[in-house]
Short mmCIF file of C-alpha atoms in Angstrom, two decimals:
data_model
loop_
_atom_site.label_atom_id
_atom_site.label_comp_id
_atom_site.label_asym_id
_atom_site.label_seq_id
_atom_site.Cartn_x
_atom_site.Cartn_y
_atom_site.Cartn_z
CA UNK A 1 -60.70 65.14 -7.05
CA UNK A 2 -62.33 66.64 -3.26
CA UNK A 3 -62.05 64.42 -0.50
CA UNK A 4 -64.90 65.46 1.45
CA UNK A 5 -64.19 63.25 4.64
CA UNK A 6 -60.15 64.28 4.78
CA UNK A 7 -58.93 66.57 7.25
CA UNK A 8 -57.10 68.91 6.01
CA UNK A 9 -54.12 71.31 8.29
CA UNK A 10 -52.87 74.98 7.12
CA UNK A 11 -50.11 73.52 6.45
CA UNK A 12 -50.92 70.50 4.61
CA UNK A 13 -52.96 72.97 2.04
CA UNK A 14 -50.61 75.36 1.50
CA UNK A 15 -47.93 72.62 -0.03
CA UNK A 16 -50.78 71.14 -1.76
CA UNK A 17 -51.98 74.33 -3.35
CA UNK A 18 -48.53 75.94 -3.45
CA UNK A 19 -49.30 78.97 -2.38
CA UNK A 20 -48.55 80.39 1.02
CA UNK A 21 -49.91 80.11 3.99
CA UNK A 22 -51.37 83.49 4.38
CA UNK A 23 -53.18 83.20 1.18
CA UNK A 24 -54.73 79.95 2.80
CA UNK A 25 -55.37 81.51 5.93
CA UNK A 26 -57.12 84.63 3.91
CA UNK A 27 -59.51 81.90 2.23
CA UNK A 28 -60.00 79.72 4.81
CA UNK A 29 -61.53 82.73 6.79
CA UNK A 30 -63.46 84.01 3.97
CA UNK A 31 -65.02 80.36 3.75
CA UNK A 32 -65.94 79.77 7.39
CA UNK A 33 -67.75 83.37 7.59
CA UNK A 34 -69.94 81.95 4.37
CA UNK A 35 -70.31 78.71 5.94
CA UNK A 36 -68.56 76.41 3.94
CA UNK A 37 -66.52 75.34 6.41
CA UNK A 38 -65.52 75.25 10.09
CA UNK A 39 -61.76 74.67 11.97
CA UNK A 40 -62.04 72.05 14.87
CA UNK A 41 -58.88 71.24 16.98
CA UNK A 42 -56.80 68.44 15.70
CA UNK A 43 -56.88 65.55 17.74
CA UNK A 44 -53.28 65.04 17.91
CA UNK A 45 -52.36 67.05 20.60
CA UNK A 46 -50.80 69.96 19.40
CA UNK A 47 -52.31 73.92 18.18
CA UNK A 48 -53.16 73.19 15.10
CA UNK A 49 -57.09 73.34 13.89
CA UNK A 50 -57.51 70.80 10.78
CA UNK A 51 -60.63 72.31 8.12
CA UNK A 52 -63.50 70.66 7.55
CA UNK A 53 -66.16 71.07 5.20
CA UNK A 54 -69.90 71.64 6.45
CA UNK A 55 -72.99 70.40 5.19
CA UNK A 56 -73.41 73.31 3.15
CA UNK A 57 -69.77 73.07 1.77
CA UNK A 58 -69.95 69.45 1.13
CA UNK A 59 -73.70 70.30 -0.94
CA UNK A 60 -72.14 73.20 -2.99
CA UNK A 61 -68.68 70.55 -3.89
CA UNK A 62 -71.10 68.21 -5.09
CA UNK A 63 -73.45 70.83 -7.12
CA UNK A 64 -70.63 73.09 -8.99
CA UNK A 65 -67.20 71.10 -8.31
CA UNK A 66 -67.41 67.57 -9.23
CA UNK A 67 -69.67 68.21 -12.38
CA UNK A 68 -66.93 70.83 -13.40
CA UNK A 69 -64.09 68.49 -12.94
CA UNK A 70 -65.72 65.36 -14.70
CA UNK A 71 -66.16 68.11 -17.50
CA UNK A 72 -62.40 68.75 -17.00
CA UNK A 73 -61.41 65.48 -17.18
CA UNK A 74 -63.38 64.12 -19.85
CA UNK A 75 -61.32 67.52 -22.19
CA UNK A 76 -58.25 66.45 -21.24
CA UNK A 77 -59.44 62.96 -22.15
CA UNK A 78 -60.13 64.07 -25.85
CA UNK A 79 -56.69 64.69 -26.19
CA UNK A 80 -54.22 62.54 -27.76
CA UNK A 81 -52.15 61.69 -25.31
CA UNK A 82 -48.52 63.19 -26.68
CA UNK A 83 -50.85 66.68 -26.59
CA UNK A 84 -51.87 65.85 -22.71
CA UNK A 85 -47.94 65.30 -22.36
CA UNK A 86 -47.16 68.40 -23.80
CA UNK A 87 -50.27 70.11 -21.98
CA UNK A 88 -49.06 68.94 -18.06
CA UNK A 89 -45.56 69.85 -19.35
CA UNK A 90 -46.54 73.55 -19.86
CA UNK A 91 -49.08 73.82 -16.92
CA UNK A 92 -46.18 72.56 -14.46
CA UNK A 93 -44.18 75.37 -15.95
CA UNK A 94 -46.06 77.91 -15.77
CA UNK A 95 -47.69 77.03 -12.16
CA UNK A 96 -43.52 76.98 -10.94
CA UNK A 97 -43.74 80.43 -12.65
CA UNK A 98 -46.90 82.11 -11.11
CA UNK A 99 -45.99 80.78 -7.38
CA UNK A 100 -42.62 82.51 -7.50
CA UNK A 101 -44.70 85.65 -8.74
CA UNK A 102 -47.49 85.15 -6.24
CA UNK A 103 -45.02 84.68 -3.52
CA UNK A 104 -42.96 88.06 -5.03
CA UNK A 105 -46.52 90.28 -4.86
CA UNK A 106 -47.14 88.75 -0.99
CA UNK A 107 -43.45 89.30 0.09
CA UNK A 108 -44.25 93.52 -1.56
CA UNK A 109 -47.06 94.09 0.47
CA UNK A 110 -46.49 92.35 3.41
CA UNK A 111 -43.28 94.75 3.57
CA UNK A 112 -45.57 97.76 3.12
#
């Protein structure tokens, strides 16, 4: 679920999404340019910046993301529990493999 009131650092997003910091940074820059998010200095003395949603970003989440999450949850709950467990297990394997491939891809282009 999307928590629109919470602050997220780029590092925290990178860990939660299992993608590189470079990928997160690129996505953040795009969303800043489109007016969905902004960066603000952390309240804790450091160089870290937190990602915060603008009103436009919050409106987008309420209009598009939350309804999609609700539909996804309903589709998942329609499966029998054994199928749910099987699905989650396969998804974990897929995500792990995808993360490995993305990191290899990023390293290839980083070294180019």
